[in-house]
Short mmCIF file of C-alpha atoms in Angstrom, two decimals:
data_model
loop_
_atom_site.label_atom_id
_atom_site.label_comp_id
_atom_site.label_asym_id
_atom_site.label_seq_id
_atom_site.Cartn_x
_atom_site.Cartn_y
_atom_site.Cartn_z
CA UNK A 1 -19.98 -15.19 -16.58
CA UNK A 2 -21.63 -16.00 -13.11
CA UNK A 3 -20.14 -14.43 -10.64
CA UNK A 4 -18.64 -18.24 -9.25
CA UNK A 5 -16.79 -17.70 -12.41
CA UNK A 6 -15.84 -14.46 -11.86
CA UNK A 7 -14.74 -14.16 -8.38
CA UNK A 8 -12.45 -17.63 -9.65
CA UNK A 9 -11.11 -16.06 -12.53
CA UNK A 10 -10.30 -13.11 -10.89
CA UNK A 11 -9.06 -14.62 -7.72
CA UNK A 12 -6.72 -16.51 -9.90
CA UNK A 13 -4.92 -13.38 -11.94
CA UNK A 14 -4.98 -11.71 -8.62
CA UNK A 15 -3.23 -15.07 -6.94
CA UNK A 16 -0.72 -14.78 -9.93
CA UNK A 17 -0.22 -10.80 -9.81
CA UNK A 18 0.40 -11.44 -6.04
CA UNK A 19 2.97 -14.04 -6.64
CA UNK A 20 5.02 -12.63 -9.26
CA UNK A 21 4.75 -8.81 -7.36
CA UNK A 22 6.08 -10.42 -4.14
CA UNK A 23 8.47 -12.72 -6.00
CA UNK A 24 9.79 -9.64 -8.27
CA UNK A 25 9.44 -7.03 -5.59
CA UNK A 26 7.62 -4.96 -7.53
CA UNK A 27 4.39 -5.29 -5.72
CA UNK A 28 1.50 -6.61 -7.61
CA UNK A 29 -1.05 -3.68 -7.07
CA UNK A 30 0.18 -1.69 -10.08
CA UNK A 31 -1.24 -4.40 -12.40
CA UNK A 32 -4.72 -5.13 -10.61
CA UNK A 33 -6.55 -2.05 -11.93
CA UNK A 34 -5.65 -2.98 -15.85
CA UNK A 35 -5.99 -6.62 -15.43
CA UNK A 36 -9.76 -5.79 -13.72
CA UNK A 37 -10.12 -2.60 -16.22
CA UNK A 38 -8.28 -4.21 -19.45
CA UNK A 39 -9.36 -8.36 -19.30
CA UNK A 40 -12.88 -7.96 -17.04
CA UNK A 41 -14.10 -5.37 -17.90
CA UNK A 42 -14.63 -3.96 -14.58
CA UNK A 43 -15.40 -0.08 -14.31
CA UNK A 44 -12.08 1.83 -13.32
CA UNK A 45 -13.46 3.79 -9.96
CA UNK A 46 -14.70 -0.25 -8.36
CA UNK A 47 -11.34 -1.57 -10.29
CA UNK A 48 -9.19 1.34 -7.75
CA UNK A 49 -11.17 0.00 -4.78
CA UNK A 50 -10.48 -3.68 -5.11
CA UNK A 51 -7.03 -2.86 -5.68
CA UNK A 52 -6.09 -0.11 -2.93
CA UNK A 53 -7.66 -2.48 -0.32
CA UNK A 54 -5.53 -5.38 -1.86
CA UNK A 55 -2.41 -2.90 -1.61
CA UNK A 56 -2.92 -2.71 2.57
CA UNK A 57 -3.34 -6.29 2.91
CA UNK A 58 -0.06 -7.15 1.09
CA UNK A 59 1.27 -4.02 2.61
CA UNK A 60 0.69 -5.60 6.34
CA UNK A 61 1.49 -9.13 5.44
CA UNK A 62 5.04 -8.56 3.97
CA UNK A 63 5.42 -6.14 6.99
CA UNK A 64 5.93 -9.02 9.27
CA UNK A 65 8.29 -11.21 6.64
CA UNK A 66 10.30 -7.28 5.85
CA UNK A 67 10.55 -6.92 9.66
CA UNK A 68 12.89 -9.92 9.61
CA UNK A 69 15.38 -9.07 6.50
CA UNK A 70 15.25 -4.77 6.77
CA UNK A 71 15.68 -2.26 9.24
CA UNK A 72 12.76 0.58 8.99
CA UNK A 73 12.79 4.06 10.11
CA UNK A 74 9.91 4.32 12.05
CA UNK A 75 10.66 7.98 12.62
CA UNK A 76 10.99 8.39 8.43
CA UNK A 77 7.78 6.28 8.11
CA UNK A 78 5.88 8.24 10.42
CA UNK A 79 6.65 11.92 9.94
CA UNK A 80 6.51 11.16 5.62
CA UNK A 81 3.29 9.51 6.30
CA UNK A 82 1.74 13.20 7.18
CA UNK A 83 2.89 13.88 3.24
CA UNK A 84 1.30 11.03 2.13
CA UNK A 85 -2.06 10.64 3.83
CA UNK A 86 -2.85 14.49 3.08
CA UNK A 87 -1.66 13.27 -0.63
CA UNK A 88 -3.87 10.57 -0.34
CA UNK A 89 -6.91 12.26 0.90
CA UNK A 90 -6.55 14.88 -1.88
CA UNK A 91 -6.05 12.02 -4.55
CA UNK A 92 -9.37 10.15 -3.52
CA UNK A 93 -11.36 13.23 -4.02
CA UNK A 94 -9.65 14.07 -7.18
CA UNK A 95 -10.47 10.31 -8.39
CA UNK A 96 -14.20 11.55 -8.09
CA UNK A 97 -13.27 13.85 -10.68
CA UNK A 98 -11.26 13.02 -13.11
CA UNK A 99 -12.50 11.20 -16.21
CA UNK A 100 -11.94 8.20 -16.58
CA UNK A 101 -9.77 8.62 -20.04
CA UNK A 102 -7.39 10.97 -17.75
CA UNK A 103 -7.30 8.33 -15.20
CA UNK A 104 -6.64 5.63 -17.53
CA UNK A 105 -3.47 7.86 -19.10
CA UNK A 106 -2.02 8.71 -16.20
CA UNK A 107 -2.27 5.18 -14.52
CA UNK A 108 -0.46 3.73 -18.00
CA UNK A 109 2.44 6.51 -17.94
CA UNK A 110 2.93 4.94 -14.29
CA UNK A 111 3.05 1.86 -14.97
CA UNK A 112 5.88 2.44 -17.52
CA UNK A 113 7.51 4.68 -15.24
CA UNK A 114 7.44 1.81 -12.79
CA UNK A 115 8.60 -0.69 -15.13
CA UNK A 116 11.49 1.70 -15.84
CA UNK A 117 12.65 2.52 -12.19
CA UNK A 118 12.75 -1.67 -11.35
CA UNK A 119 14.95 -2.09 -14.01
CA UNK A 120 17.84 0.54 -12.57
CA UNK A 121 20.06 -0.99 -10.29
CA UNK A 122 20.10 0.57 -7.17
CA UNK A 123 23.24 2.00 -5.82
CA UNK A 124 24.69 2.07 -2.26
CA UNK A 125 23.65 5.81 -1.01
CA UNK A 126 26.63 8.04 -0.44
CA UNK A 127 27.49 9.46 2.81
CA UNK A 128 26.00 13.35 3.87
CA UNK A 129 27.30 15.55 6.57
CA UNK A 130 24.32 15.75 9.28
CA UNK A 131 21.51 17.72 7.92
CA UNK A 132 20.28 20.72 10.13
CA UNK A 133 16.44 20.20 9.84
CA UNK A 134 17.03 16.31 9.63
CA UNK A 135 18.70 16.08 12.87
CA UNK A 136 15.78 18.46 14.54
CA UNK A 137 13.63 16.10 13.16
CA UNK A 138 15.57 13.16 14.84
CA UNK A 139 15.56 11.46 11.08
CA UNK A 140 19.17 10.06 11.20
CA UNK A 141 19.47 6.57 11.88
CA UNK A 142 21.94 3.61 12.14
CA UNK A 143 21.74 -0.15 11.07
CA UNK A 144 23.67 -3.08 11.73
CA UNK A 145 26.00 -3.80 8.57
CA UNK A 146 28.90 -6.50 8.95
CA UNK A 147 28.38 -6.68 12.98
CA UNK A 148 29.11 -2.90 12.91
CA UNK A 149 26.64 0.14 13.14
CA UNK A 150 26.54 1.81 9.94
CA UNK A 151 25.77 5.43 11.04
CA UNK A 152 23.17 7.14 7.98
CA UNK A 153 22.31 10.85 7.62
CA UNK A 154 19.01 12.06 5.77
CA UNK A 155 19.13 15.22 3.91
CA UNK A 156 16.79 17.37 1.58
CA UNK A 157 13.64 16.87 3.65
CA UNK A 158 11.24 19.20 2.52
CA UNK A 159 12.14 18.18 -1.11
CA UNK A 160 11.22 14.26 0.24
CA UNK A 161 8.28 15.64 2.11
CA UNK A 162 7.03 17.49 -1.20
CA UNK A 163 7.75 13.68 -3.40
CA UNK A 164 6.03 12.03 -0.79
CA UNK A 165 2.95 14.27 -0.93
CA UNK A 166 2.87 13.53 -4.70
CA UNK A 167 3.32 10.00 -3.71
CA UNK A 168 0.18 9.94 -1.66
CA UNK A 169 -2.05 11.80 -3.96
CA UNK A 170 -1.26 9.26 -6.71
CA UNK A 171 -2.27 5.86 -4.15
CA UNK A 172 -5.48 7.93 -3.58
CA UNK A 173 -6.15 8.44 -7.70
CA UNK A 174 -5.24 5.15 -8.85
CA UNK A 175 -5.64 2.93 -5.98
CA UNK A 176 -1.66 1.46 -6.12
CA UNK A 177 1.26 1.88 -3.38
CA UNK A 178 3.00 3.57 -5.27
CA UNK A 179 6.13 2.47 -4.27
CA UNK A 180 8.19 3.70 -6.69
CA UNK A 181 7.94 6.55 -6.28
CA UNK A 182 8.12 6.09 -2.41
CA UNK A 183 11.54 4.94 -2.80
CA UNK A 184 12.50 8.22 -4.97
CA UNK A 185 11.69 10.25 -2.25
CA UNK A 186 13.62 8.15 0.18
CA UNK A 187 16.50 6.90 -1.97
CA UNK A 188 17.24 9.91 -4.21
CA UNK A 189 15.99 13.01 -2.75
CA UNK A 190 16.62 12.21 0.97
CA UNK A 191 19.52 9.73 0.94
CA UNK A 192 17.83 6.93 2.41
CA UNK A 193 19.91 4.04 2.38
CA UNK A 194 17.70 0.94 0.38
CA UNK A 195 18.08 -1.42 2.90
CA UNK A 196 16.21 1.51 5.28
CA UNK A 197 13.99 2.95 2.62
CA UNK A 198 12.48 -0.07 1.03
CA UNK A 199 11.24 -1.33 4.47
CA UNK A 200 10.16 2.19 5.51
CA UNK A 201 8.05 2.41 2.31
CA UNK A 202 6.04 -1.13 2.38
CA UNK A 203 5.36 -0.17 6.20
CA UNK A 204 4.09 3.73 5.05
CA UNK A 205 2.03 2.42 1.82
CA UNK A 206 -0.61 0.59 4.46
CA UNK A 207 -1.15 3.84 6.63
CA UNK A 208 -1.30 6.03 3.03
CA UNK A 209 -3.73 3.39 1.37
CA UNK A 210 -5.18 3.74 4.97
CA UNK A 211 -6.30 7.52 4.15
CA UNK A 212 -7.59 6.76 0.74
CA UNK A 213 -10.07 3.97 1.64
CA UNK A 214 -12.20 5.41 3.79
CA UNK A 215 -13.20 8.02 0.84
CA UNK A 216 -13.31 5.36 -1.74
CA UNK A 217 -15.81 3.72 1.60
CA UNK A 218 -17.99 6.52 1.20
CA UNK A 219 -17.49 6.94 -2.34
CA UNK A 220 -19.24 3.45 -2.94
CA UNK A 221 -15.84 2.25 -4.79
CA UNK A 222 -15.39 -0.57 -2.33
CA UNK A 223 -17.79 -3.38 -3.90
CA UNK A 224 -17.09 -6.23 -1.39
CA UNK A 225 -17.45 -8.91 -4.68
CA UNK A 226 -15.02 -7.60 -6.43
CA UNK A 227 -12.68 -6.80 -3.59
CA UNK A 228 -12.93 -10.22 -2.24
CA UNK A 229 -11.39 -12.52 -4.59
CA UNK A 230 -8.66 -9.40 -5.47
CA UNK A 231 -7.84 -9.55 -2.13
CA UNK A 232 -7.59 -12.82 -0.80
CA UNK A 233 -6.17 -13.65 -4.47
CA UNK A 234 -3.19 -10.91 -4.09
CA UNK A 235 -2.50 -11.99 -0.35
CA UNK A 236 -2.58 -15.93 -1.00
CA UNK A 237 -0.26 -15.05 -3.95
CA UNK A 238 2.31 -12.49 -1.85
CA UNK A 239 2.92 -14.91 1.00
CA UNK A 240 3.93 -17.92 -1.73
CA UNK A 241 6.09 -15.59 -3.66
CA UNK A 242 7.59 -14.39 -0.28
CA UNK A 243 8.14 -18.09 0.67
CA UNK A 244 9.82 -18.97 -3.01
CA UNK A 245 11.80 -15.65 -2.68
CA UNK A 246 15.54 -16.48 -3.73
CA UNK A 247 16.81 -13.19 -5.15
CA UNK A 248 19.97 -14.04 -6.82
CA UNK A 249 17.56 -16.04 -9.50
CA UNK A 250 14.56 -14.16 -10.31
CA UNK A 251 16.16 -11.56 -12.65
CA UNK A 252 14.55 -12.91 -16.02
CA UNK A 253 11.05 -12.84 -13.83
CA UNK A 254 11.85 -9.52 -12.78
CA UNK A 255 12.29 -8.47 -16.48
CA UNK A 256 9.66 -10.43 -17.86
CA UNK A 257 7.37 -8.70 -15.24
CA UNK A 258 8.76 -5.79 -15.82
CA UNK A 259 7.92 -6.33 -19.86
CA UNK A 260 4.65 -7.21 -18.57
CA UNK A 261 4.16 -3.68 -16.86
CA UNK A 262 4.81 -2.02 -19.40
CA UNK A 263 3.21 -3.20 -21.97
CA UNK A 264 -0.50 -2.66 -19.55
CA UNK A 265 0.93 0.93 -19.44
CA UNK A 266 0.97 1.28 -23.04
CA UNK A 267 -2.52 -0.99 -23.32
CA UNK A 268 -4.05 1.66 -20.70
CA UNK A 269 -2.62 4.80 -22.45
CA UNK A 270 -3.86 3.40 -25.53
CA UNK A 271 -7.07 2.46 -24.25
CA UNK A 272 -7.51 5.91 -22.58
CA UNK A 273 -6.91 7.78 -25.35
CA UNK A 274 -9.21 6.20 -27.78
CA UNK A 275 -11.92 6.29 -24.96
CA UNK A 276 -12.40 2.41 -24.71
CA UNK A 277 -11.98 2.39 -21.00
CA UNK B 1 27.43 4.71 4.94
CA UNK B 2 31.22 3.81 4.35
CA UNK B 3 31.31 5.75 7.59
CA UNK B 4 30.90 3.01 10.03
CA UNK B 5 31.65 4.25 13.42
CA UNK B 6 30.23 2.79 17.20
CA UNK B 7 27.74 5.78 18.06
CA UNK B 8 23.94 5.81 19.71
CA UNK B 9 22.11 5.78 16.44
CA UNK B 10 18.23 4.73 16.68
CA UNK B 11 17.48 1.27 16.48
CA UNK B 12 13.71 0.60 15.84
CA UNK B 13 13.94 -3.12 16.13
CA UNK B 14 11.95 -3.94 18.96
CA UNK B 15 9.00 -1.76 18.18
CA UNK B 16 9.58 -3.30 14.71
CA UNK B 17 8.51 -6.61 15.77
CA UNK B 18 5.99 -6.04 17.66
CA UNK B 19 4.15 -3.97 15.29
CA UNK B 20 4.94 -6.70 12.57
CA UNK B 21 2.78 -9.49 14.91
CA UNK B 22 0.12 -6.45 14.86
CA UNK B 23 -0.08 -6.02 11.35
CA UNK B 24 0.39 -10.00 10.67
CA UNK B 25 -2.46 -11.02 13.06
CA UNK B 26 -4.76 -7.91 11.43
CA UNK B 27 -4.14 -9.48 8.34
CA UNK B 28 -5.07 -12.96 8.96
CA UNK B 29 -8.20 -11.98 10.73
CA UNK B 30 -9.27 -9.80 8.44
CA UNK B 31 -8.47 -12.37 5.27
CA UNK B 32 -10.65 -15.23 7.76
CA UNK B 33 -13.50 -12.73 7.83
CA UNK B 34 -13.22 -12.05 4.51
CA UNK B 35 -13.25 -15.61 2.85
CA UNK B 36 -16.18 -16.61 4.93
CA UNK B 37 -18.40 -13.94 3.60
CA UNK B 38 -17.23 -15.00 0.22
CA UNK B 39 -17.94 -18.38 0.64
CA UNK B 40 -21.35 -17.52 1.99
CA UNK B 41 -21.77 -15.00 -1.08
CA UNK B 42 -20.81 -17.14 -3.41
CA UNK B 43 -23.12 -20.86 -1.94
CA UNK B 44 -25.84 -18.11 -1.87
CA UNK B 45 -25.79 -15.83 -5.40
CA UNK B 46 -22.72 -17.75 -6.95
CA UNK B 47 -25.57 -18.27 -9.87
CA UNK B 48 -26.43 -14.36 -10.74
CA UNK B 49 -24.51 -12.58 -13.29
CA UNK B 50 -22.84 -9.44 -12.16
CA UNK B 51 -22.33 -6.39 -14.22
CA UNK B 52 -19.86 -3.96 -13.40
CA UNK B 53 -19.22 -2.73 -16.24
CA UNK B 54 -20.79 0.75 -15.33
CA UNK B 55 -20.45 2.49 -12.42
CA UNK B 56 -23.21 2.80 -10.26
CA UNK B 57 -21.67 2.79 -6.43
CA UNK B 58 -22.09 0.24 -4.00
CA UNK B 59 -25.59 0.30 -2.17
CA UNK B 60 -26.07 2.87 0.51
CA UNK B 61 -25.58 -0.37 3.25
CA UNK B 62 -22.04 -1.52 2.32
CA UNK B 63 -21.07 2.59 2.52
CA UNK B 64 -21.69 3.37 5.77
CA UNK B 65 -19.60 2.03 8.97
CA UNK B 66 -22.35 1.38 11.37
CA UNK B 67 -24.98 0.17 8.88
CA UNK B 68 -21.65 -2.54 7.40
CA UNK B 69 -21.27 -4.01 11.03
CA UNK B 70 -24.80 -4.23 11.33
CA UNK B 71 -25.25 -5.93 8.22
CA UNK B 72 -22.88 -8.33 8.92
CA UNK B 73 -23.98 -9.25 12.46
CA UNK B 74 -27.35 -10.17 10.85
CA UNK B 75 -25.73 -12.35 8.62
CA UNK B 76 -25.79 -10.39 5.29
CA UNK B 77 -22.79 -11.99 3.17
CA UNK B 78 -21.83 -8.59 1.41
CA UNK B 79 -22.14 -6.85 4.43
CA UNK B 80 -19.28 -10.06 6.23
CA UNK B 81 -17.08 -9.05 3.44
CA UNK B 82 -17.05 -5.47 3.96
CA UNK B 83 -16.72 -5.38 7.48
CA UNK B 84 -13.44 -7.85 6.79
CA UNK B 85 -12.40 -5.07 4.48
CA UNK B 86 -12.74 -2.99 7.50
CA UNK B 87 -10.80 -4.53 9.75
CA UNK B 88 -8.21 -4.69 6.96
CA UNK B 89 -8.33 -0.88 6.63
CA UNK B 90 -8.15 -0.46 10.00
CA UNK B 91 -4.73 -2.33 10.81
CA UNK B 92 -2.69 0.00 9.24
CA UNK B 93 -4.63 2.46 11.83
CA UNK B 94 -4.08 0.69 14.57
CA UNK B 95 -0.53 0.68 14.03
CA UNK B 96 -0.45 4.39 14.30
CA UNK B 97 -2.07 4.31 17.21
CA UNK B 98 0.55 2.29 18.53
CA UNK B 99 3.30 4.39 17.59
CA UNK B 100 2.00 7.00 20.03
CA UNK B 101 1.99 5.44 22.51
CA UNK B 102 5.37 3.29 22.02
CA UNK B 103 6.86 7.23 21.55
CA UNK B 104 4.90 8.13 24.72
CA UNK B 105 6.82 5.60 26.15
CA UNK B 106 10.40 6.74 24.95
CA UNK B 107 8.97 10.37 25.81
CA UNK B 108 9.77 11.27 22.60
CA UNK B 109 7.33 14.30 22.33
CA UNK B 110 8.13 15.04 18.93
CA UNK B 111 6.96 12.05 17.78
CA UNK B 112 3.65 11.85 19.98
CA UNK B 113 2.59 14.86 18.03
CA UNK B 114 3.80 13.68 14.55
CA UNK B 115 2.02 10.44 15.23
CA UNK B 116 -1.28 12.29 16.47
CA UNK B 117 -1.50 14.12 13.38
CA UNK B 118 -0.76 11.49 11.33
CA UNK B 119 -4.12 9.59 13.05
CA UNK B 120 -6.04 12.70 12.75
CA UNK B 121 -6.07 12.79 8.91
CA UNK B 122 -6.77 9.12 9.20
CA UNK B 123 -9.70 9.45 10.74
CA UNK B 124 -11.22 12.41 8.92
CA UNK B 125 -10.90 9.84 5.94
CA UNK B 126 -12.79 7.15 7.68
CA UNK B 127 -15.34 8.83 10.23
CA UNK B 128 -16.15 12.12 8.06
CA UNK B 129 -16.74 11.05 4.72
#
C-alpha cells in the first residue's frame, strides 16, 4: 500500500468513525486507535497520536454546534480541567512506559466499559441541598428549562476532582476523550445535571487532550501522515453526523455502534494478551 | 432540579458563544492548513510505501516547535501538516487564555487563578518537553 492508498483508506474509516461517533454521541476517538492498531497495522504509540489530535479537533468543532443545544459550566469545565490536564500530563509519560500488551488491555477493557455506560439510560439528576465546598467554589449553576430557571447544586467535589484526574491520565495513555468517564464524574459523583455535564465535558476533553499532545509532540508520536487523513477524516465525518443528527431515530445505530465497540475491546484485549499488537 | 425557583444562578451563555466562534474558526483554519500540506504530501511522495508498523518516532524536525514552523515556512509538506496540527493543539489553549481574561472581566478572582493554573500545566506540556 502507497501511502495515496493509505492516507484514502484511512481517511475513509476515520470519515465513517467520525460520522457514526457524532451521529451516536459516543465520540468516534475510542475506535481510531484499534481501527489504526487492529486493520493497518499502525504501531500503537503513532496510532494514540493520530487519534488524541483527532479527539481536539472534534472536541472544538462540536463545541460550536453543543454551544447552541446545551448549557456548559464554564466554572465546572475550568476548575475539573486542573484534574484532568495534571491526569493527562502524567498519562503521556506513563504511555512512554507501558508496554504495549498493557496498553492494548487496558484500552480494550475501555472500550467495553464505554460500550456499556452508552447503553444506560441516563436519568434526570436529583436535587442536593447546597454543598459547602461547592458553593466556595462558585460551582452551582442554573439553566433555562420550560422558560423557567432550573436552579442545580453540585456536590462531592473532591470525589469528582479525584474521577476527573483518572479521567485525564487515561486521554494521556490512550490518546481518547474519554468521555465516559467524564460524564461519571459529572453525572454520578457530582450531580451534574446531563444537559450541563455533557456540554461541560466535550468543551474540557479539548483543553485535557490539550496537555497530552504536547508530550506525545516531543515524544515523536505525532507523525503528521498518519494524523492527517485521521484528522481531517474524523472532522469531515463529525460535522455530517452533527448535520444528520435526529435523536429520536438513531437508537439501533447507537446499539449497533455500541456492538461495534465492544467487540474492538474484546479484539484489543485479545490481541494484547497474545502479544500480536 | 424539580426545584425550579427565579434566583441569580450563573448563566455562561454569552461567554459560551463567543468561545464557540473561537474554537470553530481554530478548527477550520487549522483543518485548511492541514489538507494543504496533505495534498502537497501526497502530489509529492503519494508513490512511497510507508511503514509504520514499528515505532521509530517522528524525525527530530516535526518534534520541535520552532524547527515545525520553520519547516513549514520553507515549504516542507510534513512540516505544513504539523504546524496545522499545531494550531489545532493550540485552540483549546487559546480558549483558556480567554477564560482569564473574560473572569478578569467579571472580577471573578477565583477564577483568574483557577484559569492561570490551568494554562500553566498547559504550557509545561507544550514549551518544556
Amino acid at each position: 500500500m502507497n501511502s495515496l492508498e493509505f492516507s484514502a483508506w484511512i481517511a475513509t474509516a476515520s470519515l465513517l468513525a467520525g460520522f457514526l461517533g457524532s451521529l451516536t454521541g459516543l465520540g468516534g476517538g475510542v475506535v481510531i486507535v484499534p481501527l489504526l492498531a487492529l486493520l493497518f497495522g499502525v504501531d500503537i504509540h503513532y496510532a494514540i497520536g493520530a487519534s488524541l489530535v483527532s479527539v481536539i479537533a472534534t472536541s472544538s468543532g462540536a463545541a460550536a454546534a453543543y454551544v447552541r443545544e446545551g448549557f456548559s459550566n464554564i466554572r465546572i469545565g475550568m476548575f475539573l480541567e486542573i484534574a484532568t490536564t495534571l491526569g493527562a500530563i502524567a498519562g503521556a509519560f506513563l504511555s512512554a512506559h507501558t508496554p504495549t500488551q498493557a496498553i492494548a488491555i487496558i484500552f480494550g477493557i475501555v472500550l467495553l466499559y464505554s460500550a456499556g455506560m452508552s447503553m444506560r439510560r441516563r436519568e434526570a439528576a436529583k436535587h442536593h441541598p447546597p454543598d459547602k465546598l461547592a458553593v466556595s467554589l462558585r460551582l452551582d449553576g442554573s439553566f433555562p428549562e420550560n422558560g423557567v430557571k432550573t436552579v442545580y447544586h453540585v456536590r462531592r467535589v473532591p470525589l469528582g476532582f479525584g474521577l476527573m484526574f483518572g479521567a485525564g491520565t487515561l486521554s494521556g495513555l490512550l490518546g481518547i476523550g474519554s468521555g465516559a468517564v467524564k460524564v461519571l464524574a459529572m453525572d454520578e459523583a457530582m450531580a451534574v445535571p446531563f444537559k450541563v455535564s455533557t456540554t461541560t465535558s466535550n468543551f474540557m476533553i479539548g483543553v485535557t487532550a490539550a496537555a497530552s499532545a504536547g508530550i506525545y509532540l516531543s515524544k515523536g508520536y505525532i507523525d503528521p501522515a498518519i494524523a492527517m487523513p485521521v484528522t481531517l477524516g474524523v472532522l469531515l465525518g463529525s460535522v455530517l453526523g452533527a448535520k444528520f443528527l435526529v435523536r429520536a431515530k438513531v437508537r439501533s445505530v447507537r446499539l449497533t455502534f455500541a456492538l461495534v465497540i465492544a467487540a474492538l475491546g474484546i479484539e484489543m484485549i485479545f490481541n494484547g494478551i497474545t502479544g500480536r499488537l | 432540579m424539580a426545584h425550579s425557583v427565579l434566583v441569580d444562578g450563573q448563566d455562561d451563555s454569552v461567554i459560551d458563544r463567543r468561545i464557540g466562534v473561537l474554537l470553530r474558526t481554530g478548527m477550520i483554519v487549522s483543518a485548511a492548513v492541514v489538507l494543504t500540506g496533505g495534498v502537497l504530501f501526497l502530489a509529492r511522495s503519494g508513490r512511497q510505501v510507508p511503514d509504520y508498523h514499528v515505532f521509530h518516532g517522528v524525525p527530530e524536525n516535526l518534534k520541535s516547535i520552532p524547527q515545525i514552523v520553520a519547516g513549514a515556512f520553507h515549504g516542507d509538506p510534513l512540516a505544513i501538516i504539523q504546524f496545522g496540527l499545531l494550531l489545532l493543539i493550540a485552540t483549546p489553549v487559546s480558549r483558556v487564555l480567554f477564560s482569564v481574561v473574560a473572569f478578569a472581566l467579571e472580577r471573578d478572582f477565583l477564577y483568574v487563578a483557577i484559569s492561570c493554573i490551568v494554562f500553566c500545566v498547559l504550557m509545561y506540556s507544550i514549551l518544556f518537553h
